[in-house]
Amino acid sequence: MTIREIADQFQLVDPQDRLEILLDYSERLPPLPEEYAPLRDRGLNMVHECQSPVFLMVEVDDDEVVHLHADVPREAPTARSFTSILLEAFDGQPAAVVLDAPPDVLHDLGIDSLIGMQRTRGLRAIYAKLRHEVAQKAGAGEDGSVGARESG
Amino acid sequence: MANYAHPEVLVSTQWVAEHLDDTDDIRIVESNEDILLYDTGHIPNAVKIDWVNDLQDEVVRDYVGKHKFAELCEERGIANDTTVVFYGDKNNWWACYAFWVFKLFGHEKCLIMDGGRKKWVDEDRPLTKEKPSFPATDYTPQDADPKIRAFRDEVLDHMEAHKPLVDVRSPEEYRGELTHMPDYPQEGAMRGGHIPGARNIPWSRAAEEDGTFKPREELEAIYLEEQGLDPDTDTIAYCRIGERSSHTWFVLNYLLGFDQVKNYDGSWTEWGNLVGVPIEKGDPEQVRV
């Protein structure tokens, strides 16, 4: 689903059901591939604004396709669910899809009013990291530096 | 926990495990930073109270009024004489916060489960996704208790009188190095720093690795000997939005027996944005013992 379709799905239902959908997404975050675990364990690619250790690795390949890998502890289901939404909407998509996505996606999803403004800081930081890194890495050069350069 | 000033407000995970079914007199309340965490599994017979959706009124930027609070209690099956046991994530930050709000509205019997959710989970105690429902009660609303809540003018007077203020945020926040993220100014304060004269005692210094509170002797070594706080002097604690400082409020009030401690829940999001009030940046001054 695109981020727009996911947002529509959220907007259609009442707040309690929005929480249910979020829970569902938190269950669906794919496990982090083994080869990325050492990066996580070394504390690289972390979203520092989050109170929980949120690992988000953003790669853009030579064809300008975005690849996302993430790990979020089960004790932080809201961050897990939001990360899971971002993976569903943007993993494997052209960089332009990320760059053209709405800047205030939490508002579009109706998550900000659901969880309260005070709690959105970490989630906004996850999204900001995604957008920032995609912008930085997309079109970063023909010399293979994009793939060679680890994010963070 | 026996030698705390008020040991009766703290119970162990084992105590809670033994009282899961005493639902006529005891209500277990989970209160978390994360709004979804309760729904992923919670202590059997625990109800959820959410600090944003249940305890705050965003339109007036304040807590819900006493009538709303009473309705919340009635709906959760809490009567005026029910013993409410709070626990939650993040070393019981939000459990302490909910405890503080219950005290603010005059609820008498409030307890904290030492170690919070993490300790319960680490001990492999049972969790369930089943949401309990209890018969509605009839809760008599009480006026808010001004003795435990500080407002900004009072904090200003307190500061000018050089009475003790405790900033429980991280040293980076205290020194003013961390402000809001550039794209989201509405979530932070316009200025970074601390209230002039405030000591910096990060809340986490009161907690053990497993989330339980440190023994009284260690707490006294930090708050009294090292930082020079005095149990007989009015003290105000604050942080960013008042949640971490309710943890410290709990420590000073119940574990160390301070006579008069208030939580300034407006905290840095209010003070950092106020027109015409001073702030300080940088490291704390030498403690005025």
XYZ file of C-alpha atoms in Angstrom:
441
model
C 0.000 0.000 0.000
C 1.118 3.539 -0.579
C 1.342 5.939 2.334
C -1.788 7.623 0.991
C -3.720 4.347 1.006
C -2.512 3.553 4.500
C -3.593 7.025 5.652
C -7.031 6.533 4.088
C -7.369 3.262 5.954
C -6.627 5.046 9.236
C -8.931 7.972 8.521
C -11.891 5.672 7.864
C -12.032 4.227 11.360
C -12.569 5.492 14.902
C -9.676 5.969 17.345
C -9.989 2.593 19.063
C -9.772 0.837 15.700
C -6.798 2.992 14.757
C -5.006 1.607 17.788
C -5.909 -1.900 16.630
C -4.476 -1.225 13.173
C -1.308 0.144 14.771
C -0.991 -2.965 16.926
C -1.357 -5.043 13.812
C 1.438 -3.159 12.092
C 3.676 -3.541 15.119
C 3.254 -7.317 14.838
C 4.144 -7.216 11.155
C 7.537 -5.493 11.319
C 9.821 -7.944 9.493
C 12.735 -9.317 11.528
C 16.075 -7.617 10.949
C 18.212 -9.670 8.525
C 21.136 -11.299 10.347
C 23.784 -9.390 8.429
C 22.533 -6.073 9.825
C 22.531 -7.138 13.465
C 26.218 -6.245 14.018
C 25.560 -2.658 12.873
C 22.665 -2.408 15.314
C 24.735 -3.899 18.095
C 27.458 -1.332 17.452
C 24.874 1.408 17.887
C 24.989 2.589 14.275
C 21.952 3.894 12.400
C 20.029 4.550 15.576
C 17.330 7.201 15.798
C 18.747 9.111 18.725
C 15.630 11.127 19.520
C 13.743 7.933 20.351
C 13.673 6.859 23.971
C 13.879 3.254 22.809
C 16.713 1.869 20.672
C 15.247 2.251 17.178
C 17.511 0.981 14.393
C 16.718 2.256 10.894
C 19.082 1.663 8.020
C 18.327 3.545 4.827
C 19.984 2.538 1.563
C 19.430 3.845 -1.945
C 20.800 1.624 -4.712
C 22.197 2.586 -8.129
C 18.712 2.453 -9.612
C 17.511 4.977 -7.021
C 15.453 2.354 -5.237
C 15.092 2.675 -1.466
C 15.907 -0.285 0.801
C 14.962 -0.139 4.460
C 15.988 -2.368 7.337
C 14.764 -1.758 10.829
C 14.648 -3.164 14.309
C 12.528 -1.796 17.133
C 12.116 -3.465 20.532
C 8.821 -5.089 21.390
C 8.599 -2.825 24.437
C 8.089 0.095 22.057
C 5.108 -1.061 19.995
C 4.141 2.416 18.782
C 7.576 3.068 17.280
C 7.498 -0.495 15.916
C 4.170 0.058 14.215
C 5.140 3.390 12.685
C 8.407 1.918 11.396
C 6.470 -1.007 10.013
C 4.166 1.414 8.164
C 7.182 3.196 6.668
C 8.646 -0.101 5.494
C 5.374 -1.112 3.893
C 5.004 2.215 2.125
C 8.595 2.899 1.065
C 10.789 -0.203 1.049
C 11.544 -1.125 -2.573
C 10.071 2.125 -3.893
C 11.846 4.753 -5.981
C 13.524 7.473 -3.922
C 11.137 10.011 -5.438
C 8.213 8.331 -3.674
C 9.806 9.076 -0.311
C 10.797 12.594 -1.269
C 7.305 13.384 -2.596
C 5.509 11.941 0.435
C 3.662 14.346 2.738
C 6.001 16.061 5.222
C 3.606 15.640 8.154
C 2.721 12.011 7.679
C 1.778 11.505 11.349
C -0.966 14.047 10.937
C -2.156 12.472 7.698
C -2.315 9.100 9.417
C -4.219 10.639 12.327
C -1.612 9.270 14.705
C -0.689 12.616 16.262
C -4.134 13.271 17.695
C -4.458 9.631 18.710
C -1.325 9.461 20.825
C -0.962 13.152 21.742
C 1.554 15.719 20.547
C 3.986 15.057 23.411
C 4.509 11.523 22.210
C 5.180 12.241 18.551
C 8.762 13.475 18.912
C 10.453 10.102 18.486
C 8.191 9.094 15.609
C 8.830 12.357 13.786
C 12.533 11.739 14.211
C 12.222 8.318 12.558
C 10.474 9.866 9.572
C 12.904 12.789 9.455
C 15.835 10.366 9.367
C 14.252 8.412 6.515
C 13.578 11.513 4.414
C 16.905 13.109 5.165
C 18.937 10.053 4.260
C 17.012 9.315 1.098
C 17.482 12.932 -0.014
C 21.182 12.701 0.765
C 21.779 9.388 -0.950
C 19.551 9.675 -3.999
C 21.604 10.817 -6.969
C 24.728 10.872 -4.823
C 26.962 9.925 -7.746
C 27.685 7.389 -10.480
C 30.834 6.052 -8.863
C 29.103 3.544 -6.683
C 29.559 5.689 -3.620
C 25.895 5.322 -2.720
C 26.094 1.589 -2.208
C 29.513 1.769 -0.650
C 28.574 4.435 1.822
C 26.819 2.989 4.810
C 24.047 5.140 6.104
C 24.539 7.132 9.264
C 12.112 -1.405 51.181
C 11.343 -1.414 54.886
C 13.333 1.634 55.961
C 11.907 4.146 53.499
C 10.080 7.052 55.120
C 6.730 5.730 53.856
C 7.374 2.100 52.910
C 3.645 1.393 52.761
C 3.276 3.048 49.331
C 5.605 0.585 47.623
C 4.735 -3.035 46.868
C 6.748 -5.791 45.207
C 5.894 -7.760 42.079
C 5.366 -10.737 44.380
C 2.788 -8.804 46.410
C 0.924 -7.893 43.225
C 1.082 -11.509 42.023
C -0.581 -12.565 45.276
C -3.356 -9.970 44.945
C -4.344 -10.350 41.296
C -7.797 -11.601 42.172
C -8.585 -9.181 44.980
C -10.461 -7.049 42.517
C -13.128 -5.931 44.994
C -10.654 -3.795 46.944
C -7.634 -3.462 44.689
C -7.327 -2.132 41.173
C -4.091 -2.644 39.251
C -3.441 0.170 36.774
C -0.891 0.062 33.951
C 0.268 3.475 32.794
C 2.863 3.653 30.032
C 4.725 6.077 27.856
C 3.771 3.850 24.926
C 0.054 3.924 24.240
C 0.050 0.430 22.688
C 2.143 -1.440 25.218
C -0.735 -2.460 27.506
C -2.557 -3.914 24.522
C 0.377 -6.199 23.668
C -0.071 -7.937 27.040
C -0.479 -6.780 30.643
C -0.761 -8.065 34.206
C -3.973 -10.085 34.573
C -6.852 -7.919 35.825
C -4.912 -4.696 35.194
C -6.708 -1.789 33.532
C -5.065 0.843 31.355
C -4.921 4.544 32.104
C -3.319 6.649 29.414
C -1.605 9.842 30.495
C -2.647 11.749 27.381
C -6.068 10.436 26.513
C -7.345 9.811 30.027
C -5.593 12.329 32.262
C -5.077 15.430 30.138
C -7.386 17.919 28.537
C -5.539 19.327 25.564
C -8.033 22.121 24.982
C -7.265 23.820 28.295
C -3.742 22.381 28.464
C -4.347 20.983 31.920
C -5.455 17.845 33.641
C -8.996 16.675 33.265
C -11.260 18.290 35.835
C -12.375 16.525 38.988
C -15.638 15.380 37.379
C -13.882 13.822 34.398
C -11.445 12.209 36.770
C -14.320 10.756 38.775
C -15.901 9.424 35.580
C -12.622 7.786 34.612
C -12.431 6.060 38.000
C -16.049 4.946 37.827
C -15.506 3.468 34.413
C -12.392 1.571 35.550
C -14.167 0.234 38.624
C -12.259 2.414 41.079
C -14.169 3.692 44.120
C -12.939 6.355 46.533
C -11.696 3.675 48.916
C -10.171 1.337 46.295
C -6.458 0.656 46.650
C -4.889 1.503 43.288
C -1.575 -0.115 42.381
C 0.299 1.610 39.557
C 2.964 0.109 37.338
C 4.310 0.878 33.898
C 7.177 1.079 31.434
C 10.331 3.255 31.576
C 11.144 2.660 35.246
C 7.621 3.571 36.300
C 7.802 7.167 35.009
C 4.214 7.163 33.926
C 3.114 5.041 36.836
C 4.525 7.740 39.141
C 2.876 10.385 37.005
C -0.527 8.671 37.195
C 0.031 8.161 40.937
C 0.714 11.879 41.254
C -2.436 12.793 39.317
C -4.499 10.457 41.517
C -3.006 12.142 44.584
C -3.707 15.531 43.012
C -7.380 14.566 42.915
C -7.243 13.373 46.490
C -7.312 9.625 45.955
C -6.145 8.199 49.229
C -4.882 4.680 48.667
C -2.248 4.695 45.930
C 0.651 2.252 45.630
C 3.552 1.778 43.220
C 4.751 -1.658 42.144
C 8.520 -1.403 42.579
C 10.407 -2.211 39.370
C 7.394 -1.655 37.149
C 6.463 -3.569 34.049
C 10.009 -4.539 33.162
C 10.610 -6.348 36.442
C 7.316 -8.227 36.125
C 8.237 -9.299 32.572
C 11.835 -10.172 33.500
C 10.536 -12.434 36.233
C 8.457 -14.330 33.650
C 5.253 -13.514 35.431
C 1.986 -13.925 33.519
C 0.753 -11.410 30.955
C -2.576 -11.439 29.196
C -4.248 -9.561 26.352
C -7.633 -10.053 27.950
C -9.079 -6.701 28.976
C -10.923 -6.983 32.270
C -14.093 -5.119 32.987
C -15.315 -4.277 36.464
C -18.661 -3.056 37.776
C -18.910 0.724 37.532
C -18.484 2.526 40.826
C -19.865 5.737 42.215
C -16.870 8.050 42.679
C -17.239 11.262 44.639
C -15.090 13.973 43.007
C -12.713 15.908 45.234
C -11.010 19.231 44.684
C -7.462 19.176 43.390
C -4.807 19.223 46.114
C -2.637 22.336 45.624
C 0.042 21.014 47.984
C 1.722 18.784 45.413
C 1.489 20.884 42.258
C 3.518 24.001 41.487
C 2.446 26.633 38.960
C 4.828 28.980 37.205
C 4.353 32.059 39.432
C 5.032 29.974 42.477
C 8.151 28.588 40.824
C 9.293 32.119 40.068
C 8.817 33.134 43.730
C 10.562 29.959 44.809
C 13.494 30.742 42.524
C 13.750 34.343 43.730
C 13.734 33.132 47.336
C 16.631 30.794 46.481
C 14.689 27.771 47.602
C 15.726 24.409 46.186
C 14.681 23.438 42.669
C 15.553 20.055 41.228
C 15.937 19.697 37.465
C 15.721 15.955 36.827
C 16.517 16.038 33.082
C 19.721 14.824 31.481
C 22.826 17.010 31.890
C 22.647 17.910 28.156
C 19.123 19.225 28.520
C 20.044 21.011 31.747
C 23.042 22.733 30.206
C 20.940 23.865 27.268
C 22.737 21.922 24.571
C 19.665 20.028 23.448
C 16.704 21.980 22.187
C 13.940 20.988 19.829
C 14.471 19.472 16.419
C 14.731 22.195 13.765
C 11.612 21.159 11.825
C 9.336 20.828 14.839
C 9.633 23.885 17.057
C 6.197 23.273 18.570
C 7.483 20.283 20.457
C 10.230 21.964 22.344
C 11.081 25.149 24.096
C 12.387 28.317 22.490
C 15.349 28.345 24.841
C 17.640 25.673 26.186
C 18.880 25.713 29.755
C 17.437 25.472 33.237
C 15.704 27.513 35.922
C 18.359 29.674 37.624
C 19.742 28.050 40.729
C 18.260 24.613 40.005
C 20.320 21.570 40.869
C 20.670 18.892 38.203
C 19.856 15.448 39.568
C 18.785 13.209 36.669
C 15.789 11.129 37.776
C 17.575 7.917 36.796
C 20.013 8.285 39.680
C 17.213 7.108 41.969
C 16.719 3.868 40.037
C 18.569 0.570 40.080
C 19.354 -1.318 36.875
C 16.239 -3.439 37.309
C 14.024 -0.381 37.627
C 13.451 -0.632 41.383
C 14.219 2.295 43.639
C 17.628 2.457 45.282
C 17.848 1.783 49.028
C 17.264 4.718 51.335
C 20.930 5.092 52.307
C 21.982 5.472 48.663
C 19.190 7.952 47.985
C 20.199 9.992 51.009
C 23.807 9.976 49.827
C 22.713 11.523 46.523
C 19.911 13.903 47.440
C 20.953 14.993 50.929
C 24.720 14.643 51.236
C 25.899 15.241 47.672
C 23.207 17.724 46.588
C 22.452 19.311 49.924
C 18.678 19.046 49.796
C 16.882 19.309 53.089
C 13.735 17.321 53.950
C 12.411 20.286 55.945
C 12.720 22.840 53.127
C 10.056 23.309 50.437
C 11.368 21.741 47.253
C 10.127 21.801 43.652
C 11.023 19.236 40.982
C 10.626 19.684 37.227
C 11.685 18.143 33.899
C 10.397 18.618 30.335
C 6.718 17.787 30.695
C 6.434 16.733 34.327
C 6.664 12.975 33.994
C 10.264 12.265 35.002
C 9.894 14.757 37.837
C 6.943 12.836 39.264
C 9.400 9.959 39.693
C 11.690 12.243 41.722
C 8.686 13.767 43.513
C 7.796 10.232 44.601
C 11.338 9.563 45.797
C 11.637 12.766 47.832
C 8.145 12.623 49.237
C 7.663 8.963 50.102
C 11.066 7.342 50.199
C 12.992 10.176 51.868
C 10.090 11.767 53.727
C 10.404 15.394 52.583
C 7.733 17.559 54.194
C 6.806 19.607 51.181
C 7.671 18.629 47.616
C 5.829 19.880 44.569
C 5.966 18.758 40.989
C 6.101 21.623 38.470
C 4.307 19.833 35.651
C 4.477 22.819 33.309
C 8.219 22.152 33.450
C 10.641 23.159 30.708
C 8.060 23.240 27.908
C 6.429 26.088 29.839
C 9.395 27.800 31.518
C 11.591 27.647 28.414
C 8.911 29.528 26.481
C 7.826 32.104 29.057
C 8.360 35.749 28.226
C 10.290 37.721 30.816
C 11.591 34.943 33.044
C 15.292 34.236 33.363
C 17.107 31.024 32.554
C 20.633 29.788 33.087
C 22.827 27.752 30.791
C 25.774 25.539 31.504
C 26.850 23.456 34.456
C 25.313 23.804 37.906
C 26.835 26.296 40.288
C 28.552 24.943 43.323
C 25.793 23.570 45.501
C 24.636 26.003 48.157
C 24.551 23.667 51.118
